[in-house]
mmCIF file of C-alpha atoms in Angstrom:
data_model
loop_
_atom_site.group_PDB
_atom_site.id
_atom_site.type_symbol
_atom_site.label_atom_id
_atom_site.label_comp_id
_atom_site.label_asym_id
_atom_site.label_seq_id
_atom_site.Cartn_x
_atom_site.Cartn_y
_atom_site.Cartn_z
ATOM 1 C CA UNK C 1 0.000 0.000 0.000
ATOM 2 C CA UNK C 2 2.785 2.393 0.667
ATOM 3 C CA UNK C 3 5.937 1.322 -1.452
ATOM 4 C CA UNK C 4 6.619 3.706 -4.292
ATOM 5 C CA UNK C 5 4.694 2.608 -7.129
ATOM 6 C CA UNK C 6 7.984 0.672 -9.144
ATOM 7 C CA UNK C 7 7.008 -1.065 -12.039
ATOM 8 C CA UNK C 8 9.855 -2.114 -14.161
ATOM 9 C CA UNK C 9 9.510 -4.762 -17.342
ATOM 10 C CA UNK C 10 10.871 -7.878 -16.552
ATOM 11 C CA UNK C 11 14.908 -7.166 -18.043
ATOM 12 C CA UNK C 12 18.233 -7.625 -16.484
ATOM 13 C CA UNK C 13 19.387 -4.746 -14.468
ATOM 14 C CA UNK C 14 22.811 -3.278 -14.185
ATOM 15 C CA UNK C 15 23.974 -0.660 -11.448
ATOM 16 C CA UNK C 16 26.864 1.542 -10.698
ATOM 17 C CA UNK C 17 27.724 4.352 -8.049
ATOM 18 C CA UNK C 18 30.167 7.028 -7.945
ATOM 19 C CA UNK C 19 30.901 9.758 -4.898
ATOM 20 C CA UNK C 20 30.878 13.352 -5.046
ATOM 21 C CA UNK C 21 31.583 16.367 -2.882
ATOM 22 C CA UNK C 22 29.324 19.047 -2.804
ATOM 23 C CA UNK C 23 31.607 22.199 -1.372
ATOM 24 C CA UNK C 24 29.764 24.992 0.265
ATOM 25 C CA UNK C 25 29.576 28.400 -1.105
ATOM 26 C CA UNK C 26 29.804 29.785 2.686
ATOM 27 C CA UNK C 27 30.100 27.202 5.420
ATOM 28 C CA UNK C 28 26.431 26.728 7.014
ATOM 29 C CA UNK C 29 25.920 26.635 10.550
ATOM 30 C CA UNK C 30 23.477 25.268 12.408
ATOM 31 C CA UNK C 31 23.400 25.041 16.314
ATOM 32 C CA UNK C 32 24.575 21.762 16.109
ATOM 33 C CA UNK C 33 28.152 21.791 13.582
ATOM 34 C CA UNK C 34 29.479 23.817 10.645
ATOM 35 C CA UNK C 35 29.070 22.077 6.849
ATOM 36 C CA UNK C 36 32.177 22.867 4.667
ATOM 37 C CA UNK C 37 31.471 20.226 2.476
ATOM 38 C CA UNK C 38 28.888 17.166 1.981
ATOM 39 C CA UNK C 39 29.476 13.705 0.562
ATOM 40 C CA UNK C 40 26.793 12.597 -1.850
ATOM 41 C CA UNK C 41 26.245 9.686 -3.873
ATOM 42 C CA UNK C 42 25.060 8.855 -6.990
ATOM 43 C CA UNK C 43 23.530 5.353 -7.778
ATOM 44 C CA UNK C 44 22.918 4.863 -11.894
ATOM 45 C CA UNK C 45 20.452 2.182 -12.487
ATOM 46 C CA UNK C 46 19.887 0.511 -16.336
ATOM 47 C CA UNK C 47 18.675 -1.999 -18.276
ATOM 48 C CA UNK C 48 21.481 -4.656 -19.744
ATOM 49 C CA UNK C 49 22.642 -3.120 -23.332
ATOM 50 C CA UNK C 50 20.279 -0.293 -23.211
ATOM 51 C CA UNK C 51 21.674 3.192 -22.604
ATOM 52 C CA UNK C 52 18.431 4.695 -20.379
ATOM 53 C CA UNK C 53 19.552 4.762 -16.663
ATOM 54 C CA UNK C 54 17.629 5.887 -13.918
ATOM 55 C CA UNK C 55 19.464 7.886 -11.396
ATOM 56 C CA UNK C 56 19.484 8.271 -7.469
ATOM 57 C CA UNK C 57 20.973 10.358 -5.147
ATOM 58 C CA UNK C 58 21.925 8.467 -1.952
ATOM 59 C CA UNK C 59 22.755 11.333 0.538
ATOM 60 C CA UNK C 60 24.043 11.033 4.185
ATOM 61 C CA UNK C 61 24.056 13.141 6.286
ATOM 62 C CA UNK C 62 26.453 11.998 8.828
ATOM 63 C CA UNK C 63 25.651 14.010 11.813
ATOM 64 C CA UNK C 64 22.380 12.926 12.109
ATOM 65 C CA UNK C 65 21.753 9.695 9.728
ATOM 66 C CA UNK C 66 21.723 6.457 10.959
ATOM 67 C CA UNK C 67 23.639 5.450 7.907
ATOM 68 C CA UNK C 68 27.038 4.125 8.738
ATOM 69 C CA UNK C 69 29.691 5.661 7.778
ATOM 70 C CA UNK C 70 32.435 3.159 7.748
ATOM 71 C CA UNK C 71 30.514 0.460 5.408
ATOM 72 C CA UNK C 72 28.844 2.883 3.444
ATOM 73 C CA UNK C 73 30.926 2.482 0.248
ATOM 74 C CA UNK C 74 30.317 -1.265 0.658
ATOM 75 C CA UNK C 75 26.751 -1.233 1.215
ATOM 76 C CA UNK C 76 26.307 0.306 -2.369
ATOM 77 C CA UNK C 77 28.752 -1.997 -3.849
ATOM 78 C CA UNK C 78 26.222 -4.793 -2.313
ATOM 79 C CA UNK C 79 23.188 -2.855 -3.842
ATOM 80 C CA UNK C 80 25.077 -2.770 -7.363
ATOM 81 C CA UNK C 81 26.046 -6.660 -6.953
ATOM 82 C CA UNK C 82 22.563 -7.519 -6.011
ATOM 83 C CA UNK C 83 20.079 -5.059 -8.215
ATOM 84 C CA UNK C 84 18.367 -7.396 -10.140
ATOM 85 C CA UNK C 85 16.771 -8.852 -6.687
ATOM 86 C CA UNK C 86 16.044 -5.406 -5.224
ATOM 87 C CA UNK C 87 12.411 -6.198 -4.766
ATOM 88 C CA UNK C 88 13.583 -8.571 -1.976
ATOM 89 C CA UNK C 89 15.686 -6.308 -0.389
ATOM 90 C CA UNK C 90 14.695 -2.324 -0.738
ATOM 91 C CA UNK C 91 12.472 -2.247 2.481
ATOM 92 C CA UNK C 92 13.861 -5.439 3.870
ATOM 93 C CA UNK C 93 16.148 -5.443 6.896
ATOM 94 C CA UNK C 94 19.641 -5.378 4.311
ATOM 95 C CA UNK C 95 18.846 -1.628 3.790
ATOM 96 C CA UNK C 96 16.753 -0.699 6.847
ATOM 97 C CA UNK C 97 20.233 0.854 8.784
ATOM 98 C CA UNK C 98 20.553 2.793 5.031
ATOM 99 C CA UNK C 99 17.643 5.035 5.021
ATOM 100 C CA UNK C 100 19.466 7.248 2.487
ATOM 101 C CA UNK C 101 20.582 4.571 0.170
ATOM 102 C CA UNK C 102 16.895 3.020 0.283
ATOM 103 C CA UNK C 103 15.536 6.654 -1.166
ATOM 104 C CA UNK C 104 18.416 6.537 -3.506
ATOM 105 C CA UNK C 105 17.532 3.225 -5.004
ATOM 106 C CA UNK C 106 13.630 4.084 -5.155
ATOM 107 C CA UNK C 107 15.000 7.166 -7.410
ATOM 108 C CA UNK C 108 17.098 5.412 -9.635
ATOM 109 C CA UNK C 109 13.875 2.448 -9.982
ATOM 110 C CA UNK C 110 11.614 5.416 -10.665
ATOM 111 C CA UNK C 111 13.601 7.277 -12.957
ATOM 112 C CA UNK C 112 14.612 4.043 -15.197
ATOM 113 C CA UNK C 113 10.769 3.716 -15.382
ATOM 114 C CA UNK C 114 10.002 6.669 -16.395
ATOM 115 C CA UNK C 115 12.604 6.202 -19.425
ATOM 116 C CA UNK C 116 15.556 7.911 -17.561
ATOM 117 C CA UNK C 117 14.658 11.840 -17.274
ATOM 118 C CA UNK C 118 14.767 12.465 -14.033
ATOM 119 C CA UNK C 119 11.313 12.158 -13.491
ATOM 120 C CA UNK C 120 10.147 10.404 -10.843
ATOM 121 C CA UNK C 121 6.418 11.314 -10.398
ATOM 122 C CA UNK C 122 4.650 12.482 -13.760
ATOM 123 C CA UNK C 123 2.606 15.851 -12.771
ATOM 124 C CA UNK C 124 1.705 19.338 -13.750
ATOM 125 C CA UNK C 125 5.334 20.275 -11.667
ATOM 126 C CA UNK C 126 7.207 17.967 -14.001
ATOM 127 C CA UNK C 127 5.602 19.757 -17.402
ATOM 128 C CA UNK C 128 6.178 22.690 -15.923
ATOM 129 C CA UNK C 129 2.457 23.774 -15.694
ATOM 130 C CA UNK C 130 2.762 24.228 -11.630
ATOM 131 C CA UNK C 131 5.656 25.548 -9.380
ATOM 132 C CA UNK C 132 6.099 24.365 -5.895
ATOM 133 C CA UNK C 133 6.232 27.068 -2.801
ATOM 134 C CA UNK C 134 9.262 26.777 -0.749
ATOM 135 C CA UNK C 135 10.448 28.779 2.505
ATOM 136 C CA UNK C 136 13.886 30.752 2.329
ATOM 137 C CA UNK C 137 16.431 29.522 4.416
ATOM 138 C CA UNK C 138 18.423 31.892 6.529
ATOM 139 C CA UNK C 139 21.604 30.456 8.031
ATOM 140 C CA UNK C 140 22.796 30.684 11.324
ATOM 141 C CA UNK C 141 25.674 33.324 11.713
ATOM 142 C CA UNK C 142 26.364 36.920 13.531
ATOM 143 C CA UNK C 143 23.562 39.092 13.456
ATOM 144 C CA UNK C 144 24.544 41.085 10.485
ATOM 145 C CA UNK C 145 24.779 38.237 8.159
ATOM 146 C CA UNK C 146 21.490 36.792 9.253
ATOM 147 C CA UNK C 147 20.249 39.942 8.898
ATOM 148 C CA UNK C 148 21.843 40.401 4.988
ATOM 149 C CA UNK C 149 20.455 37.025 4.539
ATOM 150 C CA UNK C 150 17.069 37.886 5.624
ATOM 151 C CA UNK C 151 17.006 41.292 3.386
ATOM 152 C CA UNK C 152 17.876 39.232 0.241
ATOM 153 C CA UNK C 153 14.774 36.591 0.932
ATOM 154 C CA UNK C 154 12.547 39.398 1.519
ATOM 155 C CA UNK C 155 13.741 40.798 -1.660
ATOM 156 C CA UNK C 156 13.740 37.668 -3.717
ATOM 157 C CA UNK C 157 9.773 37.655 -2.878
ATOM 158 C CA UNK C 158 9.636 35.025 0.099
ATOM 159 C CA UNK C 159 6.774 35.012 2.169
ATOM 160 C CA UNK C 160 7.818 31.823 4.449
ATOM 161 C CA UNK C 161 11.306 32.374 6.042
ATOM 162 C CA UNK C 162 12.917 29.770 8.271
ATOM 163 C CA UNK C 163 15.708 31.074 10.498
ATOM 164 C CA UNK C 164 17.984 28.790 12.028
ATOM 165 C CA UNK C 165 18.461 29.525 15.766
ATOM 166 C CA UNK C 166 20.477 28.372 18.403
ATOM 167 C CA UNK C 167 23.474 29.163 18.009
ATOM 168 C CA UNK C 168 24.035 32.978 18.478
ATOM 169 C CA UNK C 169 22.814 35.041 21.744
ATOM 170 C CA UNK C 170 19.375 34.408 22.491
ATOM 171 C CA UNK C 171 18.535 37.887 22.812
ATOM 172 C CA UNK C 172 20.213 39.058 19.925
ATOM 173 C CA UNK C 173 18.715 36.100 18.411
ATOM 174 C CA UNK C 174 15.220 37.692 19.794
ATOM 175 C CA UNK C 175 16.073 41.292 18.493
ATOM 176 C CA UNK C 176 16.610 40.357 14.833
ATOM 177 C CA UNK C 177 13.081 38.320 15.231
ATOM 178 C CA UNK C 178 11.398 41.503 16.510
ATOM 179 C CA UNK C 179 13.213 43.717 13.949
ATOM 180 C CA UNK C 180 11.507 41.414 11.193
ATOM 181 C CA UNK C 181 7.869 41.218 12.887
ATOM 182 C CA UNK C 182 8.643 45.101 13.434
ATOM 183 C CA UNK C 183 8.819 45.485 9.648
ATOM 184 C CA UNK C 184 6.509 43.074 8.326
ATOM 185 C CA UNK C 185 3.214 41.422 10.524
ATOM 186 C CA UNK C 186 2.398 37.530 10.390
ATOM 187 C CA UNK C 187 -0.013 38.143 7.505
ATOM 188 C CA UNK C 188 2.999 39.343 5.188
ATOM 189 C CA UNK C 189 5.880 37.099 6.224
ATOM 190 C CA UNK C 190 5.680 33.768 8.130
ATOM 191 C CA UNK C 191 8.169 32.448 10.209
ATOM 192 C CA UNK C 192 9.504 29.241 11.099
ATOM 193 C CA UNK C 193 12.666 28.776 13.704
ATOM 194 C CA UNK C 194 14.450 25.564 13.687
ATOM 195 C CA UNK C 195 16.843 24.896 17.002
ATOM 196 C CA UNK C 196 18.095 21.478 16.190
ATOM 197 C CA UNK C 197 17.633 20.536 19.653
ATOM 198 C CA UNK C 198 19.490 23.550 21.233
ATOM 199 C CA UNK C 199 16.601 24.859 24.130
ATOM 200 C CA UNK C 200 17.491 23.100 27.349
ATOM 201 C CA UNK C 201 13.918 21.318 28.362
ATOM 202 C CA UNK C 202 13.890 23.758 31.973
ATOM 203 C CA UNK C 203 14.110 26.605 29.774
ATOM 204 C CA UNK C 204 12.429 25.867 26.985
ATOM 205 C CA UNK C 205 8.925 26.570 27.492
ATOM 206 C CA UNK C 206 9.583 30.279 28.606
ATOM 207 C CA UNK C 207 11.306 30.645 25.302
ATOM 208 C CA UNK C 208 8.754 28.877 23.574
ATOM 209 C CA UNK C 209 6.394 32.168 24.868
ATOM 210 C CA UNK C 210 8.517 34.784 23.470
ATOM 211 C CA UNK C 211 8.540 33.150 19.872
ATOM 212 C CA UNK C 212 4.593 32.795 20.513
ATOM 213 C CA UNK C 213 4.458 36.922 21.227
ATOM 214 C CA UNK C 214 6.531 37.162 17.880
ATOM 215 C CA UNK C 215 4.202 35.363 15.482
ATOM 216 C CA UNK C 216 6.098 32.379 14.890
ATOM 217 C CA UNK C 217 4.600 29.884 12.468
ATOM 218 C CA UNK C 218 6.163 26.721 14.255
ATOM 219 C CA UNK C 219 9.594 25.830 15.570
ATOM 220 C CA UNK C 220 11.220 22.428 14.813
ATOM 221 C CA UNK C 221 12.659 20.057 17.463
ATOM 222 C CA UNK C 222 13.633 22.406 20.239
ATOM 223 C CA UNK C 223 14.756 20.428 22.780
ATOM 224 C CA UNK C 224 17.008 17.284 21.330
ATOM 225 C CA UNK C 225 15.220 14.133 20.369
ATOM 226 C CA UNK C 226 15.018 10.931 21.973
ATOM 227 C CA UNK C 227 13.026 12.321 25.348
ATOM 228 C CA UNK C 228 9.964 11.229 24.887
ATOM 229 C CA UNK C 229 8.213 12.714 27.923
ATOM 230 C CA UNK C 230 9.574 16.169 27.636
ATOM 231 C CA UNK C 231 8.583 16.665 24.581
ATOM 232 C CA UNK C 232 5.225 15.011 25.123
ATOM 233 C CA UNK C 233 5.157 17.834 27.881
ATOM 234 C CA UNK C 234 5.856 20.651 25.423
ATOM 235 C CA UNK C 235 3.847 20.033 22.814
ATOM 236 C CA UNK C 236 0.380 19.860 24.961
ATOM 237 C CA UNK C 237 1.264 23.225 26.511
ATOM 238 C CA UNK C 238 3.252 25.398 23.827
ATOM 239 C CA UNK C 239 1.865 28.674 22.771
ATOM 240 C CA UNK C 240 3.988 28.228 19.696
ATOM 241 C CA UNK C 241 3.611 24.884 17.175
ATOM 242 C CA UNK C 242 6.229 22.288 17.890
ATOM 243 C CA UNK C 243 7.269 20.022 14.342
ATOM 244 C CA UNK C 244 9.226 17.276 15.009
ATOM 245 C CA UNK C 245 12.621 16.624 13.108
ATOM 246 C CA UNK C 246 15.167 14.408 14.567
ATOM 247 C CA UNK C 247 12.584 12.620 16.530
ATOM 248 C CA UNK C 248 11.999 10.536 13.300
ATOM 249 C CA UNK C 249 15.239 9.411 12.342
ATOM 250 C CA UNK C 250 15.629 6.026 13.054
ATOM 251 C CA UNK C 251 12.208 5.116 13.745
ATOM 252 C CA UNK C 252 12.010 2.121 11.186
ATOM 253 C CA UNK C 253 8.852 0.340 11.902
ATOM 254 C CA UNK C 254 5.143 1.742 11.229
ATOM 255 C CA UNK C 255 4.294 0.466 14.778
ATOM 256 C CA UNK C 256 6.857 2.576 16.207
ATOM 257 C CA UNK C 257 6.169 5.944 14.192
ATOM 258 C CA UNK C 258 2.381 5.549 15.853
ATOM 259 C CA UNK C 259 3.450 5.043 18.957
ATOM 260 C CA UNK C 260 5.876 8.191 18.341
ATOM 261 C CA UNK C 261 3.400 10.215 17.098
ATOM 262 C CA UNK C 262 0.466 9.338 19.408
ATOM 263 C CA UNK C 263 2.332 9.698 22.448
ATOM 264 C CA UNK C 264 4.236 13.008 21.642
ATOM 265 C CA UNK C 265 1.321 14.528 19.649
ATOM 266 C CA UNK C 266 3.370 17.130 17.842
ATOM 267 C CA UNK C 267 1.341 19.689 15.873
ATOM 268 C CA UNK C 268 3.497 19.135 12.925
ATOM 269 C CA UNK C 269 6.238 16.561 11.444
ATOM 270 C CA UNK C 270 8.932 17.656 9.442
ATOM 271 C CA UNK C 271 10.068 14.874 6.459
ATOM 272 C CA UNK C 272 13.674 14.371 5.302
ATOM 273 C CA UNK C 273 13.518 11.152 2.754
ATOM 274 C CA UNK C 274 17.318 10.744 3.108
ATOM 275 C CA UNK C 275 17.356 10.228 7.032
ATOM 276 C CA UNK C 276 13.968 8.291 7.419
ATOM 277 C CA UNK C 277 13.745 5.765 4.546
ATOM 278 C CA UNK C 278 12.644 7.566 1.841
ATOM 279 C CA UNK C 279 9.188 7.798 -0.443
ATOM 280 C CA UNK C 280 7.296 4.613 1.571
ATOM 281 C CA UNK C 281 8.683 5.417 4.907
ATOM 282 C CA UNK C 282 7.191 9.419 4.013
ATOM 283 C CA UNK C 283 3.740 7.421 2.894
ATOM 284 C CA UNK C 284 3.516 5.804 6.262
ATOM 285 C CA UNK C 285 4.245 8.890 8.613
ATOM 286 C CA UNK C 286 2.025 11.041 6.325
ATOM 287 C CA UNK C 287 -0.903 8.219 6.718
ATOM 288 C CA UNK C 288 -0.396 8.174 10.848
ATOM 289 C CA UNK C 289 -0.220 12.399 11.153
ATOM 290 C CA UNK C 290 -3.297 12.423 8.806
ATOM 291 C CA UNK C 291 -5.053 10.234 11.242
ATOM 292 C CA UNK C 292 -4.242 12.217 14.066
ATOM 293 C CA UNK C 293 -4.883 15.603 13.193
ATOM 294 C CA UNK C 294 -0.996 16.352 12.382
ATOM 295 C CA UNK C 295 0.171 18.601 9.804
ATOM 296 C CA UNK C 296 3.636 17.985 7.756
ATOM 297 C CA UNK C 297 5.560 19.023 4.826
ATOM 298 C CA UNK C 298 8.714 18.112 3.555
ATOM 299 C CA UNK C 299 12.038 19.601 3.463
ATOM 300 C CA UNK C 300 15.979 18.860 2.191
ATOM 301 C CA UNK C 301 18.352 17.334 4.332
ATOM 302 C CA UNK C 302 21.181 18.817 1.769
ATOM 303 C CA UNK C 303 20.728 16.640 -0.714
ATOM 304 C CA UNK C 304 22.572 17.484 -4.114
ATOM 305 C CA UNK C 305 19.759 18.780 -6.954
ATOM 306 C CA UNK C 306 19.107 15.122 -8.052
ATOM 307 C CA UNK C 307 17.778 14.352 -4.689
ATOM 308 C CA UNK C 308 16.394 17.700 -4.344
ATOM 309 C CA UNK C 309 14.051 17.066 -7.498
ATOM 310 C CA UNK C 310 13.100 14.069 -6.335
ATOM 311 C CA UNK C 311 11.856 15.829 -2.808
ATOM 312 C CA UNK C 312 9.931 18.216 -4.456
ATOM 313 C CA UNK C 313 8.299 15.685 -7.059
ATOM 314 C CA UNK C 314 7.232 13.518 -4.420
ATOM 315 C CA UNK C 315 5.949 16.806 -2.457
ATOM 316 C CA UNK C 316 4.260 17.889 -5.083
ATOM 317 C CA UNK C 317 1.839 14.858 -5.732
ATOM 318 C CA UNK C 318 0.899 14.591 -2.245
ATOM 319 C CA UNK C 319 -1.123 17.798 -2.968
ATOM 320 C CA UNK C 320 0.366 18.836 0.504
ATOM 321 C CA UNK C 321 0.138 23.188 -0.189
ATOM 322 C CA UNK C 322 2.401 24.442 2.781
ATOM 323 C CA UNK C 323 5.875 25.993 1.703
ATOM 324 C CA UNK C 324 8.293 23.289 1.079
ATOM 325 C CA UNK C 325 12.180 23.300 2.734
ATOM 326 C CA UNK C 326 13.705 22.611 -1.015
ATOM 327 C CA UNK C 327 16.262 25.610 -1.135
ATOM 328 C CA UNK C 328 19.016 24.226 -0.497
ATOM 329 C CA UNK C 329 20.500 23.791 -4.193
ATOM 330 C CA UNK C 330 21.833 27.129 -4.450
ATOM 331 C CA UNK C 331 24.214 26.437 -1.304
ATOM 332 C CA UNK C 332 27.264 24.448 -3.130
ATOM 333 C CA UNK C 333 29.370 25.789 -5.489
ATOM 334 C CA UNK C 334 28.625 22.905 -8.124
ATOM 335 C CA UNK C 335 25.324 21.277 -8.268
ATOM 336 C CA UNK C 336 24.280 18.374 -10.643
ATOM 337 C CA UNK C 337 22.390 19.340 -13.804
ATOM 338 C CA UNK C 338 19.038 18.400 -13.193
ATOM 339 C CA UNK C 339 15.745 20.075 -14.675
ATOM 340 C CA UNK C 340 14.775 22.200 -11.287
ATOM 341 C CA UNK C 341 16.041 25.580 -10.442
ATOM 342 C CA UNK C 342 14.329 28.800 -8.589
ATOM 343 C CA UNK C 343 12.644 31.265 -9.471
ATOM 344 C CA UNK C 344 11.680 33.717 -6.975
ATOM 345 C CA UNK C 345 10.019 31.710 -4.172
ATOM 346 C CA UNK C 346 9.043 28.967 -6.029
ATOM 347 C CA UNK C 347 10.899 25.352 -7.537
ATOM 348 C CA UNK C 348 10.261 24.975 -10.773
ATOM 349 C CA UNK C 349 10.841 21.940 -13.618
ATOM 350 C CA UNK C 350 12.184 23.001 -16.856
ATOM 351 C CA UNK C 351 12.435 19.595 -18.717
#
């Protein structure tokens, strides 16, 4: 019911993978580390003696995946070795601990089906009839760069901006909030915070107040994942909407992400297909937050453009209308070619 829909003719399959480092224009900070550069992978899938591959994008992001790092390269040799059993193995326990190389290979499948365009769902996005909201990202840095950063969004026509926070001086952190909702109300500009995990739980809630007084559309995982309790204790009481990020990665069965998702109750969930499984594991925690009244949407986990398209396309179908996080392309000096780029505020498909 929730696999990606891969229907392949009955040939022999051939697969290959090659690395690539994705170097960052300016490093990005978040509270957590500083990203200089970013491995990514590319896994070509084909038909024996035709020339059509599909392609996928298997990206890691080793902070915070569950991927390992030290067998990774070995892992996609595996996939390669094995491809032309990958029904048996794609959402089996071989690939469960390789939640990036799982929406990698779903990709590549899709792509080769759809006769090797980068296309992995057909829509109005992919001719290029539709374009696909998205929410500028501002950066975490000194207060005059996040500042610069926030002027250029505002410019570019953004009415979602996401500020990471965490990192700086809370207050001065608070002052360039109020300097925005000083210049433009809720109704012109929405914003999200995200503070990878930075609040301390004691403090939390009182901070969780002054983003409230400040219009803020939601904030994502404010205290760090993995307690359970405290955050089932925040979200029932904050004056603020709390989406969950890091709580999902490595939650791997669809009995656990209900029992995640019923006991927290988060008013939102935030979906990275590289760190929780990619398209069917997205299908299953859409399905549960549907059926309890929680809202989503889906967002990069700085994925090259190849995975990037394949966020968006898979956003897109959902008919899910909330500003996407799928600005990320325009971070790395070199990007692959692939058929999206922005315009504005918006992802577009220019096949």
């Amino acid at each position: 019911m929730f696999e990606a829909p891969i229907n392949l003719p009955q040939k022999r399959l051939k697969a290959t993978w090659e690395k690539h480092d994705l170097v960052f224009k300016r490093p990005a900070k978040t509270s957590r580390e500083t990203f200089k550069t970013k491995d990514t992978y590319l896994l070509k899938v084909g038909f024996k003696d035709e020339a059509i591959k599909g392609v996928g994008e298997c990206s890691p992001l080793w902070s915070l995946s569950i991927d390992p790092r030290e067998n990774y390269s070995e892992k996609l040799t595996w996939v390669c070795d094995h491809i032309n059993n990958w029904q048996s193995f794609i959402y089996s326990s071989d690939l469960a601990d390789y939640p990036s190389i799982q929406f990698g290979l779903e990709m590549a499948l899709l792509d080769l089906q759809n006769g090797g365009e980068q296309v992995i769902y057909p829509s109005d996005f992919t001719l290029g009839k539709k374009n696909i909201e998205i929410n500028g990202l501002i950066w975490m840095g000194d207060y005059e760069y996040m500042t610069q950063q926030i002027e250029a969004k505002i410019a570019a026509g953004f009415k979602c901006v996401k500020l990471k926070i965490g990192a700086i001086n809370w207050e001065k952190e608070k002052a360039l909030l109020q300097s925005i909702r000083n210049r433009f109300s809720a109704d012109q500009i929405e914003l999200r915070v995200d503070a990878n995990g930075a609040f301390d739980s004691a403090t939390a809630m009182e901070k969780l107040q002054v983003l409230a007084d400040l219009q803020i559309h939601s904030i994502e995982q404010p205290i760090l994942a993995k307690q359970w309790d405290k955050m089932k204790a925040l979200c029932a009481k904050t004056p603020v909407p709390i989406a969950l990020d890091e709580e999902l990665i490595g939650v791997k069965l669809y009995a656990e992400k209900e029992d995640l998702l019923k006991t927290i109750q988060p008013q939102y969930i935030i979906l990275k297909p590289s760190l929780i499984g990619g398209i069917k594991s997205c299908n299953e925690w859409i399905k549960i937050a549907e059926e309890n009244n929680i809202g989503w949407w889906a967002t990069s986990a700085l994925e090259g453009n190849v995975g990037l398209s394949a966020i968006a396309q898979f956003a897109f179908q959902t008919g899910n209308q909330m500003p996407q996080g799928l600005g990320t392309g325009q971070l790395f000096e070199t990007n692959f070619e692939t058929p999206i780029t922005l315009e504005g505020n918006t992802v577009i498909f220019k096949s």
